[in-house]
């Protein structure tokens, strides 16, 4: 049996009050359209066409291989959109599934069940429906003796029809040939002057074909039309992601306060504390302990590593490494196994070698630190001369004294040290101590002399 799929994604979504097309709004790390296409994917459709219009170029850019964009201009309603979508499909399929691009909660299982139900019921169309306590605004499913006879829009319905609580989700499985035939015959003589896909149902029934309905979970029929609904959909997607992770053996103190995007990987045995945001292409390994209060974007957190109160972006934290509290790891920060980036430490484009520690109040940029080195509190790599960035190299087992300024380019050798408070502008050889500091002078009885002077002045 051949299957085609049409995703309706041409509308602007005016009620979002956003410059971006509605289907490009992001929930849990994916656009609404990507969530829908993800649900369509297991159908293994021979052809998928996506009807684009508003922001056509940007919408087309998020399509996966195998999905074809077809432009609908102007946007004359869902029926017109389906017709345009059919134009992107090369042949007549036994089943054509139609899904709106703004329903991110739709599940692959329901689309599969819909296709199976159409086959089982030998219907010309099967409509995915939900029952709503408040059906206001939705197309109502009109039945006669159990069989579906029409879908009537809110604005076109009679008083009696508006009492119906079973509504159209706008997800359908059609007989491909019959859909094409009916779409060619829909009119726009309705309240909005648009071509309604829902009118196809009435046409099929009048032609003597049967139409069935598959009732599903209210949640899945949820369409996003406003920012409030986007937030609601995001919360559901997040809780699905977290539920799956919990199932797999990830520990979370409070899953309602953990925000994990769709493409993040968290290994079983990892521990996640509240107010943690794992976004983009982030990976957390087994035994790692992340949070509270961590934002990690496009970052890798290794086995048994600890990250607390930190912001990571494009960073790599090795196994058993420790980050925070209050650390900022920027792109290219790579901590090897057992390394430490402690309190008020910022690291950028730098490797911190195995077991090396940057415990307090440091900026490390464009630097390579060897193994088991210790960077004293307040050390700064002075990597920028106002024109160019330069590198600092720190050898294995080096000991950088507190408050050292390492003016790059500069190399500190293996087992070398620097004196606290030094401004190091020259290389320090292996095993040497680099000191750059004025000799201390003590002025005796200073306090006493000050007091005397102050008394004289006030007399
Ligand atoms: C539609 C259904 C309604 C159903 C509801 C479920 C019709 C006439 N009505 O109404 O029965 O209860 O969905 O949410 O179909 N689109 C295009 N091109 C267009 C118009 C729409 O691509 O010219 C796309 C939109 O981008 C959107 C989807 O189709 O993704 C649904 O369109 P929308 O205008 O939201 O339909 P509703 O009025 O909600
Ligand atoms: Ca809608």
XYZ file of C-alpha atoms and ligand atoms in Angstrom:
499
model
C 0.000 0.000 0.000
C 1.482 3.347 -0.974
C 1.190 6.325 1.365
C 1.589 10.023 0.659
C 1.595 12.743 3.302
C 0.726 16.434 3.084
C 1.700 18.803 5.874
C -0.130 22.152 5.890
C 2.321 24.848 6.907
C 1.601 27.928 4.827
C -0.262 30.054 7.350
C 1.256 32.980 9.205
C -0.345 32.328 12.553
C -1.372 35.923 13.194
C -2.419 35.231 16.762
C 1.173 34.348 17.703
C 2.001 38.052 17.299
C 5.444 37.115 16.057
C 7.432 38.018 12.923
C 8.166 34.348 12.433
C 5.790 31.887 10.788
C 3.877 29.860 13.346
C 5.333 26.507 12.258
C 8.843 27.887 12.913
C 8.111 28.620 16.563
C 10.259 26.415 18.771
C 9.084 24.031 21.494
C 11.576 21.886 23.436
C 14.330 22.458 20.910
C 12.461 21.806 17.681
C 10.197 23.865 15.478
C 6.521 22.922 15.532
C 6.908 21.706 11.945
C 9.852 19.478 12.855
C 7.795 17.850 15.629
C 5.011 17.122 13.146
C 7.429 15.751 10.540
C 8.990 13.573 13.236
C 5.549 12.052 13.893
C 4.959 11.605 10.142
C 8.305 9.895 9.585
C 7.422 6.390 10.941
C 4.533 6.232 8.429
C 7.288 5.603 5.903
C 5.356 7.648 3.378
C 6.568 7.270 -0.205
C 6.194 11.007 -0.642
C 5.866 13.901 1.823
C 4.886 17.333 0.605
C 4.896 20.379 2.841
C 2.715 23.329 1.859
C 4.633 26.524 2.573
C 3.648 30.158 2.129
C 4.447 32.674 4.840
C 8.256 32.658 5.442
C 8.460 30.005 2.703
C 12.250 30.071 2.449
C 12.861 29.704 6.187
C 10.226 26.987 6.499
C 11.700 25.065 3.554
C 15.127 25.227 5.228
C 14.012 23.075 8.188
C 12.628 20.263 6.006
C 14.397 16.910 6.215
C 15.603 15.059 3.113
C 12.714 13.495 1.291
C 10.151 16.194 2.125
C 9.230 18.476 -0.770
C 8.123 22.064 -0.267
C 5.244 23.376 -2.399
C 4.387 27.057 -2.289
C 0.783 28.137 -1.696
C 0.298 31.780 -2.649
C -2.122 33.259 -1.779
C -3.314 31.168 1.173
C -6.900 30.463 0.276
C -7.781 28.022 3.006
C -7.028 24.465 4.075
C -8.757 22.930 1.028
C -6.701 25.046 -1.326
C -3.595 24.128 0.700
C -4.341 20.401 0.374
C -4.810 20.831 -3.377
C -1.471 22.610 -3.671
C 0.077 19.881 -1.484
C -1.250 17.160 -3.779
C 0.529 18.961 -6.596
C 3.824 18.180 -4.880
C 3.086 14.469 -4.951
C 3.910 12.680 -8.201
C 1.333 9.910 -8.223
C -1.930 8.764 -6.733
C -1.420 6.970 -3.428
C -3.786 4.483 -1.812
C -3.720 6.649 1.294
C -2.924 10.338 1.649
C -2.465 11.583 5.201
C -3.033 15.301 5.837
C -1.578 16.884 8.982
C -1.435 20.557 9.990
C 2.051 21.798 10.774
C 0.985 23.411 14.045
C 0.149 20.244 16.008
C 3.414 19.315 17.722
C 1.770 16.897 20.155
C 0.489 14.517 17.493
C 2.083 11.090 17.945
C 3.370 8.732 15.274
C 1.242 5.954 16.813
C -1.954 7.924 16.176
C -1.065 8.608 12.553
C -0.347 4.908 12.114
C -3.644 3.995 13.782
C -5.477 6.470 11.529
C -4.113 4.863 8.371
C -4.956 1.409 9.726
C -8.482 2.526 10.661
C -9.171 3.838 7.154
C -8.130 0.490 5.707
C -10.094 -1.484 8.254
C -13.260 0.581 7.781
C -12.762 0.744 3.999
C -13.681 4.419 4.238
C -12.952 7.128 1.692
C -11.648 9.179 4.580
C -10.939 8.727 8.269
C -10.852 11.838 10.417
C -8.860 12.026 13.640
C -11.171 13.546 16.228
C -11.131 14.565 19.872
C -13.892 15.327 22.347
C -13.631 18.732 23.973
C -15.567 20.114 26.896
C -15.400 23.463 25.136
C -15.416 22.853 21.380
C -15.608 26.554 20.520
C -13.757 27.472 17.340
C -13.276 23.949 16.028
C -14.956 22.159 13.134
C -17.675 19.866 14.518
C -18.092 16.240 13.483
C -21.668 15.761 12.287
C -22.847 12.169 12.372
C -25.946 10.401 11.247
C -26.621 6.944 12.662
C -22.996 6.782 13.811
C -21.476 7.510 10.393
C -19.733 10.825 9.766
C -21.712 12.931 7.313
C -19.995 16.316 7.448
C -17.619 18.639 9.261
C -19.098 22.040 10.003
C -17.016 25.046 10.975
C -17.960 27.111 14.021
C -18.904 30.167 11.975
C -20.975 28.175 9.481
C -22.724 25.866 11.967
C -26.276 25.869 13.263
C -27.056 26.271 16.979
C -27.569 22.530 17.197
C -24.327 21.685 15.390
C -22.368 23.961 17.706
C -23.503 21.774 20.638
C -21.441 18.860 19.251
C -18.348 18.208 21.356
C -16.545 15.878 18.957
C -14.250 18.073 16.852
C -11.992 17.835 13.828
C -8.260 17.793 14.624
C -7.573 18.550 10.957
C -5.654 15.277 10.692
C -7.042 12.934 8.061
C -6.303 9.783 6.107
C -7.889 9.893 2.637
C -8.216 7.567 -0.294
C -5.751 9.375 -2.581
C -7.830 9.226 -5.753
C -11.065 10.275 -4.073
C -9.333 13.173 -2.305
C -8.044 14.569 -5.614
C -11.460 14.230 -7.180
C -13.281 15.934 -4.270
C -10.735 18.742 -3.896
C -11.350 19.720 -7.490
C -14.980 20.313 -6.576
C -14.900 22.332 -3.351
C -16.175 25.900 -3.404
C -15.483 28.970 -1.309
C -19.095 29.980 -0.663
C -18.636 30.172 3.112
C -18.339 32.866 5.736
C -14.603 33.373 5.114
C -14.591 32.983 1.317
C -11.959 30.254 1.712
C -11.650 26.747 0.323
C -12.229 24.401 3.264
C -10.641 20.966 3.338
C -13.498 19.996 5.648
C -15.932 20.346 2.718
C -14.300 17.290 1.126
C -15.978 15.159 3.786
C -19.482 16.299 2.782
C -18.679 15.780 -0.901
C -17.399 12.233 -0.319
C -20.538 11.380 1.660
C -22.829 12.869 -1.002
C -20.980 10.758 -3.581
C -22.029 7.708 -1.570
C -18.674 6.979 0.077
C -18.293 6.253 3.750
C -16.283 8.420 6.146
C -15.104 7.155 9.505
C -13.596 8.848 12.529
C -10.917 7.812 14.978
C -11.253 9.393 18.396
C -7.969 10.134 20.123
C -6.566 11.781 23.234
C -7.507 15.415 23.654
C -3.841 16.311 24.117
C -2.835 15.126 20.671
C -5.371 17.266 18.894
C -3.848 20.344 20.487
C -3.036 23.005 17.913
C -0.817 25.995 18.648
C -2.391 29.355 17.793
C -1.040 31.642 20.516
C 2.033 32.113 22.719
C 0.088 30.674 25.654
C -0.624 27.512 23.655
C 3.008 27.356 22.544
C 4.079 27.393 26.200
C 1.512 24.711 26.985
C 2.709 22.489 24.120
C 6.338 23.005 25.194
C 5.487 21.865 28.702
C 3.864 18.681 27.386
C 6.807 17.922 25.069
C 9.261 18.523 27.903
C 7.375 16.257 30.238
C 7.360 13.557 27.525
C 11.141 13.929 27.103
C 11.681 13.779 30.870
C 9.340 10.811 31.281
C 11.338 8.887 28.697
C 14.626 9.770 30.402
C 13.284 8.799 33.832
C 12.116 5.529 32.320
C 15.586 4.875 30.990
C 17.143 5.350 34.426
C 18.052 9.037 34.615
C 17.538 10.534 38.094
C 15.815 13.895 38.495
C 15.028 15.542 41.812
C 12.091 17.426 40.270
C 11.322 16.739 36.601
C 8.979 19.740 36.416
C 11.999 21.994 36.810
C 14.295 20.364 34.276
C 14.276 21.679 30.697
C 15.759 19.237 28.208
C 15.582 19.716 24.449
C 14.638 16.967 22.038
C 18.116 16.340 20.647
C 19.927 16.143 23.979
C 21.287 12.782 25.141
C 21.313 11.943 28.830
C 22.679 8.537 29.805
C 21.005 6.326 32.396
C 22.553 6.919 35.794
C 23.038 10.644 35.258
C 21.593 12.924 37.953
C 19.828 16.158 37.112
C 18.949 18.771 39.751
C 16.337 21.538 39.288
C 16.590 24.621 37.129
C 18.797 22.893 34.615
C 18.524 23.667 30.895
C 20.133 21.192 28.512
C 19.794 22.480 24.986
C 21.073 22.018 21.449
C 23.445 19.136 20.872
C 24.279 18.415 24.499
C 25.317 15.052 25.917
C 25.438 14.023 29.565
C 27.210 10.763 30.422
C 26.379 8.192 33.093
C 27.085 9.176 36.673
C 27.392 12.853 35.842
C 25.702 15.188 38.295
C 24.283 18.320 36.686
C 22.631 21.221 38.498
C 21.073 22.878 40.291
C 21.023 25.915 38.024
C 22.992 24.844 34.981
C 22.559 25.967 31.392
C 24.425 23.692 28.998
C 24.142 24.324 25.270
C 25.956 22.243 22.622
C 28.148 20.822 25.366
C 29.436 17.431 26.469
C 29.497 16.425 30.128
C 31.545 13.295 30.824
C 31.078 10.340 33.134
C 30.885 11.152 36.833
C 31.569 14.836 36.179
C 29.958 17.443 38.443
C 28.531 20.719 37.118
C 26.847 23.124 39.551
C 25.554 26.670 38.977
C 27.266 27.066 35.646
C 26.735 28.227 32.088
C 28.289 26.068 29.368
C 28.237 26.754 25.662
C 30.179 24.624 23.210
C 32.214 23.193 26.083
C 33.540 19.728 26.867
C 33.750 18.548 30.462
C 35.792 15.369 30.862
C 35.097 12.378 33.054
C 35.290 13.137 36.778
C 35.882 16.812 36.052
C 34.272 19.448 38.231
C 32.699 22.735 37.178
C 31.353 25.535 39.360
C 29.710 26.818 41.368
C 29.506 29.974 39.246
C 31.624 29.031 36.272
C 31.266 30.060 32.629
C 32.649 27.710 30.000
C 32.534 29.235 26.541
C 33.068 27.670 23.105
C 36.225 25.616 22.854
C 36.647 25.157 26.604
C 37.817 21.564 27.008
C 38.374 20.121 30.467
C 40.213 16.795 30.440
C 39.447 14.017 32.902
C 39.554 15.098 36.536
C 40.151 18.765 35.697
C 38.473 21.557 37.628
C 36.988 24.940 36.727
C 35.884 26.327 40.072
C 34.185 29.400 41.433
C 34.003 32.560 39.307
C 36.088 31.029 36.555
C 35.623 31.804 32.874
C 37.296 29.612 30.274
C 37.246 30.067 26.506
C 38.993 28.272 23.634
C 41.355 26.514 26.028
C 42.337 23.011 27.035
C 42.730 22.247 30.703
C 44.790 19.033 30.989
C 44.089 15.930 33.005
C 43.814 16.672 36.719
C 44.672 20.362 36.310
C 42.808 22.862 38.427
C 41.601 26.417 37.936
C 39.847 26.739 41.275
C 38.990 30.414 41.814
C 38.384 33.791 40.137
C 40.244 33.278 36.864
C 39.933 34.086 33.193
C 41.573 31.520 30.945
C 41.375 32.279 27.223
C 43.280 30.858 24.228
C 45.359 28.694 26.553
C 46.727 25.192 26.703
C 47.256 23.859 30.217
C 49.132 20.567 30.654
C 48.464 17.832 33.186
C 48.174 18.281 36.955
C 48.924 22.002 36.830
C 47.488 24.364 39.419
C 46.341 27.846 38.523
C 46.297 30.131 41.561
C 43.294 32.255 42.496
C 42.827 35.370 40.410
C 45.111 34.291 37.562
C 44.329 35.875 34.218
C 45.610 35.007 30.793
C 45.992 38.369 29.090
C 45.175 37.087 25.636
C 44.133 40.247 23.839
C 46.439 43.158 23.075
C 43.703 45.283 21.629
C 44.325 43.985 18.104
C 44.970 40.251 18.180
C 44.425 37.250 20.417
C 47.509 35.323 21.566
C 48.042 31.929 23.169
C 49.340 30.999 26.577
C 50.989 27.619 27.096
C 51.266 26.212 30.622
C 53.239 22.996 31.118
C 52.547 19.859 33.108
C 52.622 20.267 36.891
C 53.175 24.033 36.610
C 52.151 26.133 39.620
C 50.856 29.553 38.751
C 50.890 31.834 41.783
C 47.739 33.708 42.761
C 46.975 36.871 40.848
C 49.418 36.139 38.042
C 48.869 38.021 34.778
C 50.126 35.817 31.948
C 50.620 38.249 29.084
C 50.305 36.198 25.895
C 52.015 34.983 23.836
C 53.850 33.327 26.701
C 54.938 29.826 27.689
C 55.305 28.495 31.221
C 57.379 25.307 31.218
C 56.747 21.937 32.821
C 57.167 22.070 36.620
C 57.665 25.835 36.396
C 56.132 28.321 38.869
C 55.237 31.976 38.942
C 55.286 34.222 41.990
C 51.967 35.556 43.239
C 51.062 38.926 41.797
C 53.530 38.693 38.905
C 52.899 40.148 35.482
C 54.612 37.518 33.351
C 55.627 38.786 29.921
C 58.535 36.422 29.237
C 58.604 32.642 28.952
C 59.452 30.743 32.152
C 61.666 27.699 31.433
C 60.921 24.185 32.723
C 61.363 23.951 36.464
C 62.075 27.690 36.919
C 60.290 30.279 39.041
C 59.212 33.450 37.243
C 58.760 36.441 39.576
C 58.019 39.982 38.528
C 57.420 42.006 41.648
C 58.841 45.101 43.392
C 60.721 44.421 46.627
C 58.477 45.018 49.629
C 59.319 47.978 51.866
C 57.896 48.280 55.428
C 57.457 51.731 56.922
C 57.578 51.440 60.733
C 55.147 53.245 63.043
C 53.063 54.408 60.127
C 49.750 54.275 62.014
C 51.144 56.340 64.871
C 52.535 58.987 62.503
C 49.204 59.264 60.669
C 47.312 59.781 63.872
C 49.698 62.554 64.950
C 49.393 64.280 61.600
C 45.583 64.123 61.691
C 45.503 65.621 65.223
C 47.778 68.502 64.187
C 45.543 69.331 61.208
C 42.331 69.416 63.277
C 43.853 71.748 65.933
C -9.070 23.869 10.871
C -10.295 23.088 10.432
C -11.200 22.803 11.636
C -10.423 22.103 12.723
C -9.182 22.912 13.075
C -8.308 22.134 14.023
C -10.805 23.836 8.146
C -11.645 24.686 7.324
N -11.041 23.859 9.466
O -9.511 25.136 11.266
O -12.277 22.009 11.250
O -11.212 21.913 13.849
O -8.389 23.163 11.895
O -7.251 22.954 14.465
O -9.948 23.138 7.649
N -3.115 26.445 6.230
C -2.441 26.544 5.038
N -2.963 27.289 4.041
C -4.133 27.956 4.170
C -4.828 27.863 5.380
C -4.304 27.097 6.400
O -1.371 25.964 4.879
O -4.527 28.602 3.193
C -2.534 25.636 7.310
C -2.170 26.486 8.500
O -0.836 26.934 8.403
C -2.364 25.524 9.658
C -3.437 24.553 9.170
O -3.489 24.706 7.770
O -1.195 24.780 9.928
C -4.794 24.816 9.806
O -5.233 26.098 9.411
P -6.074 27.048 10.357
O -6.342 28.296 9.645
O -5.438 27.110 11.695
O -7.451 26.220 10.451
P -8.539 26.389 11.546
O -9.334 27.607 11.272
O -7.950 26.246 12.877
Ca -5.747 26.085 13.821
